């Protein structure tokens, strides 16, 4: 999972190391002896209260001061020039991995502000500094909006209604089936409600999963009102003490205003506790764009990215939360019912950078 991205992040680390070792910032011997920082002199003596800005700006620039102090203690300072080329390469690598442009920029800004002027002892590894900066920057964008899904379900009034949105073929129905298993393992019963009344064969497809999992399915005929099906699911859950209603929806194109109107109606009629947007991790920026569009039609509470097992780039996993402000909550990692993993930003970042 995300192996291509891992390699690229690793290259960034070695790039900075190389650059810092060749660059002036890391070469106390080769660098011109920095001038000692000018202490504010007594020049202003006797002059009444003029602006204190007379000292030469160049000599007092923070970077020179820092470098001078670092030299005195046998340390070196990473400078902007050391990072310029590695950061450019990193930006290209992130974009190649289908990370959304604004997200890539946020990552670079964060790394730049963490690393420039960073003092390291000559013994400490530049690689460690880079790794920490990379870790912080990734975590900042990936963990936007995170909440504890298990706790939310456990504490909510029952039944909890979860509606799944997204386009066709991305793994939405499979994800609902996986979620039924996931909930069962945590002691929550569930009922499936097929709000995809549009597609021929949708009832049969979800019924197969329901039967395999031993779950009740609420379904109407093709062409029926999706909001009514999910509403029936809620009534069934209330009458039978079922904890969670898992509602599927039609996966037509996000550009279809019809579908979007349908989602809005479900939102109004059922008022779901959670709306989860499902898309493929492998779809990269397309998934990010769709997440935004679905969020506009029927506000999402989080996203599930399927087929992460087949994705070496990781662009969607890095970008969705930052762009939509809604967290990625799960990754689909295979075709089996157990292949649904909680999205854990810390362990993902460990995996990417560690
Ligand atoms: P839907 O049209 O969005 O409901 O998509 P389906 O649930 O029918 O899934 C489409 C295909 O993707 C099926 O063959 C699933 O087995 C497969 N699939 C779903 N999730 C995953 C996943 O996490 N990893 C992999 N490798 N395949 C998946």
PDB file of C-alpha atoms and ligand atoms in Angstrom, residues 167-175 178 199 205 209 248 306-310 332-335 339, ligand 1:
ATOM      1  CA  UNK A 167     -20.298   6.828  -7.674  1.00  0.00           C
ATOM      2  CA  UNK A 168     -20.818   3.347  -9.124  1.00  0.00           C
ATOM      3  CA  UNK A 169     -18.201   0.649  -9.074  1.00  0.00           C
ATOM      4  CA  UNK A 170     -15.959   2.116  -6.392  1.00  0.00           C
ATOM      5  CA  UNK A 171     -16.837  -0.548  -3.825  1.00  0.00           C
ATOM      6  CA  UNK A 172     -19.728   1.107  -1.987  1.00  0.00           C
ATOM      7  CA  UNK A 173     -21.885  -1.997  -1.586  1.00  0.00           C
ATOM      8  CA  UNK A 174     -18.904  -4.100  -0.549  1.00  0.00           C
ATOM      9  CA  UNK A 175     -17.991  -1.422   1.994  1.00  0.00           C
ATOM     10  CA  UNK A 178     -17.692  -4.908   5.426  1.00  0.00           C
ATOM     11  CA  UNK A 199     -29.738   0.205 -10.912  1.00  0.00           C
ATOM     12  CA  UNK A 205     -26.069  -7.691  -5.339  1.00  0.00           C
ATOM     13  CA  UNK A 209     -23.889  -9.836   0.924  1.00  0.00           C
ATOM     14  CA  UNK A 248     -26.905   2.260   0.274  1.00  0.00           C
ATOM     15  CA  UNK A 306     -11.468   1.518  -1.041  1.00  0.00           C
ATOM     16  CA  UNK A 307      -8.877  -0.491  -2.955  1.00  0.00           C
ATOM     17  CA  UNK A 308      -6.016   1.005  -0.967  1.00  0.00           C
ATOM     18  CA  UNK A 309      -4.422  -2.424  -1.353  1.00  0.00           C
ATOM     19  CA  UNK A 310      -4.053  -1.713  -5.065  1.00  0.00           C
ATOM     20  CA  UNK A 332     -10.699  -0.771   2.134  1.00  0.00           C
ATOM     21  CA  UNK A 333      -7.782  -3.126   1.840  1.00  0.00           C
ATOM     22  CA  UNK A 334      -9.150  -6.094  -0.100  1.00  0.00           C
ATOM     23  CA  UNK A 335     -12.267  -7.898  -1.270  1.00  0.00           C
ATOM     24  CA  UNK A 339     -10.693  -5.978   4.754  1.00  0.00           C
TER      25      UNK A 339
HETATM   26  P1  LIG B   1     -20.281  -0.434  -6.036  1.00  0.00           P
HETATM   27  O1  LIG B   1     -20.775  -0.417  -7.429  1.00  0.00           O
HETATM   28  O2  LIG B   1     -19.674   0.867  -5.647  1.00  0.00           O
HETATM   29  O3  LIG B   1     -21.295  -0.906  -5.054  1.00  0.00           O
HETATM   30  O4  LIG B   1     -19.040  -1.446  -6.032  1.00  0.00           O
HETATM   31  P2  LIG B   1     -18.943  -2.940  -5.488  1.00  0.00           P
HETATM   32  O5  LIG B   1     -19.135  -2.996  -4.024  1.00  0.00           O
HETATM   33  O6  LIG B   1     -19.790  -3.821  -6.318  1.00  0.00           O
HETATM   34  O7  LIG B   1     -17.414  -3.253  -5.773  1.00  0.00           O
HETATM   35  C1  LIG B   1     -16.841  -3.222  -7.051  1.00  0.00           C
HETATM   36  C2  LIG B   1     -15.633  -4.167  -7.072  1.00  0.00           C
HETATM   37  O8  LIG B   1     -14.598  -3.631  -6.245  1.00  0.00           O
HETATM   38  C3  LIG B   1     -15.944  -5.552  -6.533  1.00  0.00           C
HETATM   39  O9  LIG B   1     -15.297  -6.493  -7.341  1.00  0.00           O
HETATM   40  C4  LIG B   1     -15.337  -5.548  -5.136  1.00  0.00           C
HETATM   41  O10 LIG B   1     -14.929  -6.821  -4.696  1.00  0.00           O
HETATM   42  C5  LIG B   1     -14.135  -4.637  -5.354  1.00  0.00           C
HETATM   43  N1  LIG B   1     -13.674  -4.001  -4.112  1.00  0.00           N
HETATM   44  C6  LIG B   1     -14.404  -3.322  -3.198  1.00  0.00           C
HETATM   45  N2  LIG B   1     -13.620  -2.851  -2.192  1.00  0.00           N
HETATM   46  C7  LIG B   1     -12.359  -3.274  -2.467  1.00  0.00           C
HETATM   47  C8  LIG B   1     -11.084  -3.112  -1.802  1.00  0.00           C
HETATM   48  O11 LIG B   1     -10.949  -2.491  -0.753  1.00  0.00           O
HETATM   49  N3  LIG B   1      -9.996  -3.689  -2.396  1.00  0.00           N
HETATM   50  C9  LIG B   1     -10.110  -4.377  -3.576  1.00  0.00           C
HETATM   51  N4  LIG B   1      -8.994  -4.898  -4.077  1.00  0.00           N
HETATM   52  N5  LIG B   1     -11.277  -4.542  -4.225  1.00  0.00           N
HETATM   53  C10 LIG B   1     -12.390  -3.992  -3.681  1.00  0.00           C
END
